[in-house]
């Protein structure tokens, strides 16, 4: 609460006087969390005028003849919002798939990277806290590169020196594809053609995005950050 309060104070100083805030709220938030944020905003002198679901706010157009879904990863799961389009965009239903959040996906990719280091130079980067942190710091960049390249040479600190290992894109892709299979099966079981709005955090895992592009009848839009 102290951290959020300090951020809101800084926001108020940046914005100057405002009549109220419109909050865009992720789908996994609980009512209690929203109430707590509203109270903190009020203390900071930023009254809340209203709130809108982030899946609804992200919708930029109608998709006639398609079922509109919004895919947004939370820390631990993937929130799938089904959106109605009859009279503007409205939230219809919400589902969540565990194990497809940002943290488990990064842990899975980190485990595969660590295995590459172990096999190539008998070095386990997850055995030391500093090296494990360095791996996680570089992992998003490595994943982005492996979405474009077949292989890269990764380097991690090991005491006063560095260790290097080749990371084959095929291994990371296969690992993430296995992680995403429950999502792909879930989508394939839905009736009718789909329109998929994909949050940019999910697009940071290229193999998951590639799997979505192969869902039969699916039209994929990656949202801007």
PDB file of C-alpha atoms in Angstrom:
ATOM      1  CA  UNK A   1       0.000   0.000   0.000  1.00  0.00           C
ATOM      2  CA  UNK A   2       2.891   2.378   0.751  1.00  0.00           C
ATOM      3  CA  UNK A   3       4.452   1.716  -2.662  1.00  0.00           C
ATOM      4  CA  UNK A   4       1.145   2.212  -4.498  1.00  0.00           C
ATOM      5  CA  UNK A   5       0.412   5.340  -2.456  1.00  0.00           C
ATOM      6  CA  UNK A   6       3.804   6.836  -3.340  1.00  0.00           C
ATOM      7  CA  UNK A   7       3.224   6.075  -7.017  1.00  0.00           C
ATOM      8  CA  UNK A   8      -0.193   7.742  -6.903  1.00  0.00           C
ATOM      9  CA  UNK A   9       1.278  10.825  -5.212  1.00  0.00           C
ATOM     10  CA  UNK A  10       3.826  11.089  -8.014  1.00  0.00           C
ATOM     11  CA  UNK A  11       1.063  10.599 -10.574  1.00  0.00           C
ATOM     12  CA  UNK A  12      -1.001  13.391  -9.011  1.00  0.00           C
ATOM     13  CA  UNK A  13       2.013  15.729  -9.156  1.00  0.00           C
ATOM     14  CA  UNK A  14       2.426  14.896 -12.854  1.00  0.00           C
ATOM     15  CA  UNK A  15      -1.244  15.252 -13.776  1.00  0.00           C
ATOM     16  CA  UNK A  16      -2.159  18.270 -11.717  1.00  0.00           C
ATOM     17  CA  UNK A  17      -5.818  18.758 -10.716  1.00  0.00           C
ATOM     18  CA  UNK A  18      -8.180  16.126 -12.165  1.00  0.00           C
ATOM     19  CA  UNK A  19     -11.894  15.512 -11.720  1.00  0.00           C
ATOM     20  CA  UNK A  20     -11.375  11.757 -11.534  1.00  0.00           C
ATOM     21  CA  UNK A  21      -9.548   8.703 -12.857  1.00  0.00           C
ATOM     22  CA  UNK A  22     -10.886   6.013 -15.149  1.00  0.00           C
ATOM     23  CA  UNK A  23      -9.136   2.788 -14.152  1.00  0.00           C
ATOM     24  CA  UNK A  24      -8.438   0.052 -16.691  1.00  0.00           C
ATOM     25  CA  UNK A  25      -8.454  -3.119 -14.598  1.00  0.00           C
ATOM     26  CA  UNK A  26      -7.012  -6.546 -15.539  1.00  0.00           C
ATOM     27  CA  UNK A  27      -9.502  -9.387 -15.600  1.00  0.00           C
ATOM     28  CA  UNK A  28      -7.920 -11.331 -12.740  1.00  0.00           C
ATOM     29  CA  UNK A  29      -8.384  -8.557 -10.176  1.00  0.00           C
ATOM     30  CA  UNK A  30     -10.720  -9.297  -7.267  1.00  0.00           C
ATOM     31  CA  UNK A  31     -13.357  -6.764  -6.139  1.00  0.00           C
ATOM     32  CA  UNK A  32     -11.428  -6.382  -2.879  1.00  0.00           C
ATOM     33  CA  UNK A  33      -8.321  -5.342  -4.781  1.00  0.00           C
ATOM     34  CA  UNK A  34     -10.222  -2.754  -6.787  1.00  0.00           C
ATOM     35  CA  UNK A  35     -11.807  -1.379  -3.598  1.00  0.00           C
ATOM     36  CA  UNK A  36      -8.365  -1.092  -1.984  1.00  0.00           C
ATOM     37  CA  UNK A  37      -6.976   0.777  -4.985  1.00  0.00           C
ATOM     38  CA  UNK A  38      -9.988   3.100  -5.022  1.00  0.00           C
ATOM     39  CA  UNK A  39      -9.392   3.929  -1.349  1.00  0.00           C
ATOM     40  CA  UNK A  40      -5.703   4.660  -1.992  1.00  0.00           C
ATOM     41  CA  UNK A  41      -6.618   6.897  -4.934  1.00  0.00           C
ATOM     42  CA  UNK A  42      -9.021   8.826  -2.760  1.00  0.00           C
ATOM     43  CA  UNK A  43      -6.328   9.374  -0.093  1.00  0.00           C
ATOM     44  CA  UNK A  44      -3.945  10.597  -2.803  1.00  0.00           C
ATOM     45  CA  UNK A  45      -6.499  13.140  -4.021  1.00  0.00           C
ATOM     46  CA  UNK A  46      -7.289  11.237  -7.222  1.00  0.00           C
ATOM     47  CA  UNK A  47     -10.954  10.207  -6.966  1.00  0.00           C
ATOM     48  CA  UNK A  48     -12.022   7.280  -9.145  1.00  0.00           C
ATOM     49  CA  UNK A  49     -14.759   8.159 -11.633  1.00  0.00           C
ATOM     50  CA  UNK A  50     -15.136   4.626 -12.945  1.00  0.00           C
ATOM     51  CA  UNK A  51     -13.447   1.413 -14.059  1.00  0.00           C
ATOM     52  CA  UNK A  52     -13.416  -0.588 -17.264  1.00  0.00           C
ATOM     53  CA  UNK A  53     -12.302  -4.159 -17.872  1.00  0.00           C
ATOM     54  CA  UNK A  54      -8.950  -4.241 -19.703  1.00  0.00           C
ATOM     55  CA  UNK A  55     -10.248  -6.779 -22.254  1.00  0.00           C
ATOM     56  CA  UNK A  56     -13.125  -4.470 -23.167  1.00  0.00           C
ATOM     57  CA  UNK A  57     -10.862  -1.396 -23.280  1.00  0.00           C
ATOM     58  CA  UNK A  58      -8.420  -3.180 -25.607  1.00  0.00           C
ATOM     59  CA  UNK A  59     -11.096  -3.976 -28.191  1.00  0.00           C
ATOM     60  CA  UNK A  60     -10.692  -1.659 -31.166  1.00  0.00           C
ATOM     61  CA  UNK A  61     -13.159  -3.113 -33.677  1.00  0.00           C
ATOM     62  CA  UNK A  62     -15.988  -5.567 -34.210  1.00  0.00           C
ATOM     63  CA  UNK A  63     -15.402  -9.031 -35.664  1.00  0.00           C
ATOM     64  CA  UNK A  64     -18.624  -9.999 -37.462  1.00  0.00           C
ATOM     65  CA  UNK A  65     -19.175 -13.750 -37.588  1.00  0.00           C
ATOM     66  CA  UNK A  66     -16.321 -14.469 -35.175  1.00  0.00           C
ATOM     67  CA  UNK A  67     -16.207 -15.204 -31.457  1.00  0.00           C
ATOM     68  CA  UNK A  68     -14.031 -12.509 -29.871  1.00  0.00           C
ATOM     69  CA  UNK A  69     -11.546 -13.653 -27.190  1.00  0.00           C
ATOM     70  CA  UNK A  70      -9.007 -11.623 -25.247  1.00  0.00           C
ATOM     71  CA  UNK A  71      -5.898 -13.493 -23.991  1.00  0.00           C
ATOM     72  CA  UNK A  72      -3.922 -11.857 -21.192  1.00  0.00           C
ATOM     73  CA  UNK A  73      -1.353 -13.591 -18.953  1.00  0.00           C
ATOM     74  CA  UNK A  74      -1.312 -12.792 -15.264  1.00  0.00           C
ATOM     75  CA  UNK A  75       1.635 -13.720 -13.063  1.00  0.00           C
ATOM     76  CA  UNK A  76       0.534 -17.356 -12.700  1.00  0.00           C
ATOM     77  CA  UNK A  77      -2.202 -18.072 -15.256  1.00  0.00           C
ATOM     78  CA  UNK A  78      -3.727 -17.080 -18.567  1.00  0.00           C
ATOM     79  CA  UNK A  79      -7.010 -15.161 -18.408  1.00  0.00           C
ATOM     80  CA  UNK A  80      -9.292 -15.698 -21.413  1.00  0.00           C
ATOM     81  CA  UNK A  81     -12.152 -13.208 -21.701  1.00  0.00           C
ATOM     82  CA  UNK A  82     -15.054 -13.939 -24.036  1.00  0.00           C
ATOM     83  CA  UNK A  83     -16.490 -10.686 -25.342  1.00  0.00           C
ATOM     84  CA  UNK A  84     -19.962  -9.992 -26.689  1.00  0.00           C
ATOM     85  CA  UNK A  85     -20.258  -7.680 -29.689  1.00  0.00           C
ATOM     86  CA  UNK A  86     -24.016  -7.190 -30.164  1.00  0.00           C
ATOM     87  CA  UNK A  87     -24.279  -3.663 -28.762  1.00  0.00           C
ATOM     88  CA  UNK A  88     -20.722  -2.445 -28.252  1.00  0.00           C
ATOM     89  CA  UNK A  89     -18.137  -4.720 -26.652  1.00  0.00           C
ATOM     90  CA  UNK A  90     -19.097  -6.236 -23.296  1.00  0.00           C
ATOM     91  CA  UNK A  91     -17.588  -8.923 -21.092  1.00  0.00           C
ATOM     92  CA  UNK A  92     -19.546 -12.163 -21.455  1.00  0.00           C
ATOM     93  CA  UNK A  93     -17.538 -14.902 -19.715  1.00  0.00           C
ATOM     94  CA  UNK A  94     -14.079 -15.425 -18.293  1.00  0.00           C
ATOM     95  CA  UNK A  95     -11.879 -18.522 -18.018  1.00  0.00           C
ATOM     96  CA  UNK A  96      -8.383 -19.033 -16.632  1.00  0.00           C
ATOM     97  CA  UNK A  97      -5.765 -21.635 -17.550  1.00  0.00           C
ATOM     98  CA  UNK A  98      -3.214 -22.217 -14.814  1.00  0.00           C
ATOM     99  CA  UNK A  99       0.437 -22.742 -15.655  1.00  0.00           C
ATOM    100  CA  UNK A 100       0.406 -20.295 -18.576  1.00  0.00           C
ATOM    101  CA  UNK A 101       1.203 -17.136 -16.654  1.00  0.00           C
ATOM    102  CA  UNK A 102       4.378 -15.110 -17.066  1.00  0.00           C
ATOM    103  CA  UNK A 103       6.179 -16.720 -14.113  1.00  0.00           C
ATOM    104  CA  UNK A 104       5.649 -20.419 -14.995  1.00  0.00           C
ATOM    105  CA  UNK A 105       6.467 -19.770 -18.664  1.00  0.00           C
ATOM    106  CA  UNK A 106       9.700 -17.997 -17.737  1.00  0.00           C
ATOM    107  CA  UNK A 107      10.585 -20.756 -15.252  1.00  0.00           C
ATOM    108  CA  UNK A 108      10.049 -23.376 -17.935  1.00  0.00           C
ATOM    109  CA  UNK A 109      12.226 -21.501 -20.437  1.00  0.00           C
ATOM    110  CA  UNK A 110      14.902 -20.883 -17.766  1.00  0.00           C
ATOM    111  CA  UNK A 111      15.017 -24.606 -16.961  1.00  0.00           C
ATOM    112  CA  UNK A 112      15.634 -25.426 -20.633  1.00  0.00           C
ATOM    113  CA  UNK A 113      18.382 -22.782 -20.873  1.00  0.00           C
ATOM    114  CA  UNK A 114      19.999 -24.151 -17.695  1.00  0.00           C
ATOM    115  CA  UNK A 115      19.958 -27.650 -19.182  1.00  0.00           C
ATOM    116  CA  UNK A 116      21.812 -26.336 -22.249  1.00  0.00           C
ATOM    117  CA  UNK A 117      24.544 -24.896 -20.011  1.00  0.00           C
ATOM    118  CA  UNK A 118      24.791 -28.133 -18.022  1.00  0.00           C
ATOM    119  CA  UNK A 119      25.123 -30.274 -21.143  1.00  0.00           C
ATOM    120  CA  UNK A 120      27.620 -28.013 -22.884  1.00  0.00           C
ATOM    121  CA  UNK A 121      29.902 -26.828 -20.080  1.00  0.00           C
ATOM    122  CA  UNK A 122      28.784 -28.669 -16.923  1.00  0.00           C
ATOM    123  CA  UNK A 123      27.645 -25.411 -15.364  1.00  0.00           C
ATOM    124  CA  UNK A 124      24.270 -25.072 -13.652  1.00  0.00           C
ATOM    125  CA  UNK A 125      23.232 -21.392 -13.679  1.00  0.00           C
ATOM    126  CA  UNK A 126      20.334 -22.114 -11.319  1.00  0.00           C
ATOM    127  CA  UNK A 127      22.706 -23.292  -8.581  1.00  0.00           C
ATOM    128  CA  UNK A 128      23.907 -19.768  -7.720  1.00  0.00           C
ATOM    129  CA  UNK A 129      21.535 -16.894  -6.871  1.00  0.00           C
ATOM    130  CA  UNK A 130      23.529 -14.221  -8.743  1.00  0.00           C
ATOM    131  CA  UNK A 131      23.850 -16.324 -11.887  1.00  0.00           C
ATOM    132  CA  UNK A 132      20.190 -17.338 -11.738  1.00  0.00           C
ATOM    133  CA  UNK A 133      19.230 -13.650 -11.558  1.00  0.00           C
ATOM    134  CA  UNK A 134      21.488 -12.879 -14.528  1.00  0.00           C
ATOM    135  CA  UNK A 135      19.780 -15.662 -16.503  1.00  0.00           C
ATOM    136  CA  UNK A 136      16.321 -14.295 -15.733  1.00  0.00           C
ATOM    137  CA  UNK A 137      17.440 -10.752 -16.587  1.00  0.00           C
ATOM    138  CA  UNK A 138      18.604 -11.835 -20.041  1.00  0.00           C
ATOM    139  CA  UNK A 139      15.926 -14.427 -20.737  1.00  0.00           C
ATOM    140  CA  UNK A 140      13.307 -12.110 -22.363  1.00  0.00           C
ATOM    141  CA  UNK A 141      15.918 -10.842 -24.831  1.00  0.00           C
ATOM    142  CA  UNK A 142      17.078 -14.374 -25.613  1.00  0.00           C
ATOM    143  CA  UNK A 143      13.506 -15.514 -26.214  1.00  0.00           C
ATOM    144  CA  UNK A 144      12.920 -12.590 -28.582  1.00  0.00           C
ATOM    145  CA  UNK A 145      16.074 -13.438 -30.537  1.00  0.00           C
ATOM    146  CA  UNK A 146      15.224 -17.138 -30.673  1.00  0.00           C
ATOM    147  CA  UNK A 147      11.933 -16.170 -32.262  1.00  0.00           C
ATOM    148  CA  UNK A 148      14.002 -14.892 -35.218  1.00  0.00           C
ATOM    149  CA  UNK A 149      17.211 -16.951 -35.107  1.00  0.00           C
ATOM    150  CA  UNK A 150      17.924 -20.697 -35.156  1.00  0.00           C
ATOM    151  CA  UNK A 151      20.593 -20.495 -32.449  1.00  0.00           C
ATOM    152  CA  UNK A 152      22.422 -18.003 -30.263  1.00  0.00           C
ATOM    153  CA  UNK A 153      25.498 -18.012 -28.053  1.00  0.00           C
ATOM    154  CA  UNK A 154      24.480 -17.113 -24.508  1.00  0.00           C
ATOM    155  CA  UNK A 155      26.935 -15.903 -21.853  1.00  0.00           C
ATOM    156  CA  UNK A 156      26.508 -15.824 -18.078  1.00  0.00           C
ATOM    157  CA  UNK A 157      28.858 -14.647 -15.292  1.00  0.00           C
ATOM    158  CA  UNK A 158      30.651 -17.346 -13.300  1.00  0.00           C
ATOM    159  CA  UNK A 159      32.700 -15.696 -10.593  1.00  0.00           C
ATOM    160  CA  UNK A 160      35.354 -13.529 -12.221  1.00  0.00           C
ATOM    161  CA  UNK A 161      34.828 -15.079 -15.657  1.00  0.00           C
ATOM    162  CA  UNK A 162      32.017 -16.021 -18.019  1.00  0.00           C
ATOM    163  CA  UNK A 163      30.588 -19.266 -19.321  1.00  0.00           C
ATOM    164  CA  UNK A 164      28.987 -19.644 -22.727  1.00  0.00           C
ATOM    165  CA  UNK A 165      26.571 -22.127 -24.218  1.00  0.00           C
ATOM    166  CA  UNK A 166      24.714 -22.467 -27.498  1.00  0.00           C
ATOM    167  CA  UNK A 167      20.940 -22.164 -27.190  1.00  0.00           C
ATOM    168  CA  UNK A 168      19.157 -23.955 -30.064  1.00  0.00           C
ATOM    169  CA  UNK A 169      15.872 -22.260 -30.878  1.00  0.00           C
ATOM    170  CA  UNK A 170      14.254 -25.639 -31.573  1.00  0.00           C
ATOM    171  CA  UNK A 171      14.666 -26.724 -27.939  1.00  0.00           C
ATOM    172  CA  UNK A 172      13.107 -23.572 -26.488  1.00  0.00           C
ATOM    173  CA  UNK A 173      10.326 -23.651 -29.051  1.00  0.00           C
ATOM    174  CA  UNK A 174       9.506 -27.279 -28.285  1.00  0.00           C
ATOM    175  CA  UNK A 175       9.463 -26.588 -24.535  1.00  0.00           C
ATOM    176  CA  UNK A 176       7.097 -23.626 -24.876  1.00  0.00           C
ATOM    177  CA  UNK A 177       4.934 -25.445 -27.410  1.00  0.00           C
ATOM    178  CA  UNK A 178       4.404 -28.249 -24.882  1.00  0.00           C
ATOM    179  CA  UNK A 179       3.518 -25.662 -22.233  1.00  0.00           C
ATOM    180  CA  UNK A 180       0.993 -24.053 -24.577  1.00  0.00           C
ATOM    181  CA  UNK A 181      -0.703 -27.256 -25.724  1.00  0.00           C
ATOM    182  CA  UNK A 182      -3.562 -27.028 -23.136  1.00  0.00           C
ATOM    183  CA  UNK A 183      -4.384 -23.565 -24.540  1.00  0.00           C
ATOM    184  CA  UNK A 184      -4.283 -24.748 -28.155  1.00  0.00           C
ATOM    185  CA  UNK A 185      -6.558 -27.717 -27.343  1.00  0.00           C
ATOM    186  CA  UNK A 186      -8.964 -25.458 -25.435  1.00  0.00           C
ATOM    187  CA  UNK A 187      -9.234 -23.086 -28.394  1.00  0.00           C
ATOM    188  CA  UNK A 188      -9.635 -25.875 -30.956  1.00  0.00           C
ATOM    189  CA  UNK A 189     -12.630 -27.171 -28.999  1.00  0.00           C
ATOM    190  CA  UNK A 190     -14.529 -23.873 -29.353  1.00  0.00           C
ATOM    191  CA  UNK A 191     -17.211 -23.595 -32.042  1.00  0.00           C
ATOM    192  CA  UNK A 192     -16.973 -21.280 -35.007  1.00  0.00           C
ATOM    193  CA  UNK A 193     -14.193 -19.006 -36.266  1.00  0.00           C
ATOM    194  CA  UNK A 194     -12.334 -17.042 -33.598  1.00  0.00           C
ATOM    195  CA  UNK A 195     -10.860 -13.568 -33.275  1.00  0.00           C
ATOM    196  CA  UNK A 196      -8.014 -13.619 -30.730  1.00  0.00           C
ATOM    197  CA  UNK A 197      -6.780 -10.423 -29.078  1.00  0.00           C
ATOM    198  CA  UNK A 198      -3.370 -11.277 -27.645  1.00  0.00           C
ATOM    199  CA  UNK A 199      -1.737  -9.157 -24.961  1.00  0.00           C
ATOM    200  CA  UNK A 200       1.828  -8.170 -25.848  1.00  0.00           C
ATOM    201  CA  UNK A 201       3.168  -9.962 -22.730  1.00  0.00           C
ATOM    202  CA  UNK A 202       2.081 -13.267 -24.268  1.00  0.00           C
ATOM    203  CA  UNK A 203       3.658 -12.306 -27.588  1.00  0.00           C
ATOM    204  CA  UNK A 204       6.993 -12.261 -25.708  1.00  0.00           C
ATOM    205  CA  UNK A 205       6.902 -16.071 -25.988  1.00  0.00           C
ATOM    206  CA  UNK A 206       7.153 -16.514 -29.779  1.00  0.00           C
ATOM    207  CA  UNK A 207       6.273 -20.215 -29.870  1.00  0.00           C
ATOM    208  CA  UNK A 208       2.965 -19.588 -28.087  1.00  0.00           C
ATOM    209  CA  UNK A 209       2.133 -16.922 -30.636  1.00  0.00           C
ATOM    210  CA  UNK A 210       3.061 -19.312 -33.458  1.00  0.00           C
ATOM    211  CA  UNK A 211       0.742 -21.933 -31.955  1.00  0.00           C
ATOM    212  CA  UNK A 212      -2.128 -19.440 -31.857  1.00  0.00           C
ATOM    213  CA  UNK A 213      -1.575 -18.626 -35.525  1.00  0.00           C
ATOM    214  CA  UNK A 214      -2.164 -22.306 -36.326  1.00  0.00           C
ATOM    215  CA  UNK A 215      -5.500 -22.580 -34.496  1.00  0.00           C
ATOM    216  CA  UNK A 216      -8.007 -23.481 -37.266  1.00  0.00           C
ATOM    217  CA  UNK A 217     -10.221 -20.547 -38.166  1.00  0.00           C
ATOM    218  CA  UNK A 218      -8.407 -18.184 -35.838  1.00  0.00           C
ATOM    219  CA  UNK A 219      -7.607 -14.548 -36.617  1.00  0.00           C
ATOM    220  CA  UNK A 220      -4.851 -13.252 -34.305  1.00  0.00           C
ATOM    221  CA  UNK A 221      -4.194  -9.622 -33.371  1.00  0.00           C
ATOM    222  CA  UNK A 222      -1.229  -8.790 -31.112  1.00  0.00           C
ATOM    223  CA  UNK A 223      -2.120  -5.701 -29.103  1.00  0.00           C
ATOM    224  CA  UNK A 224       0.228  -2.746 -28.759  1.00  0.00           C
ATOM    225  CA  UNK A 225       2.002  -2.410 -25.388  1.00  0.00           C
TER     226      UNK A 225
END
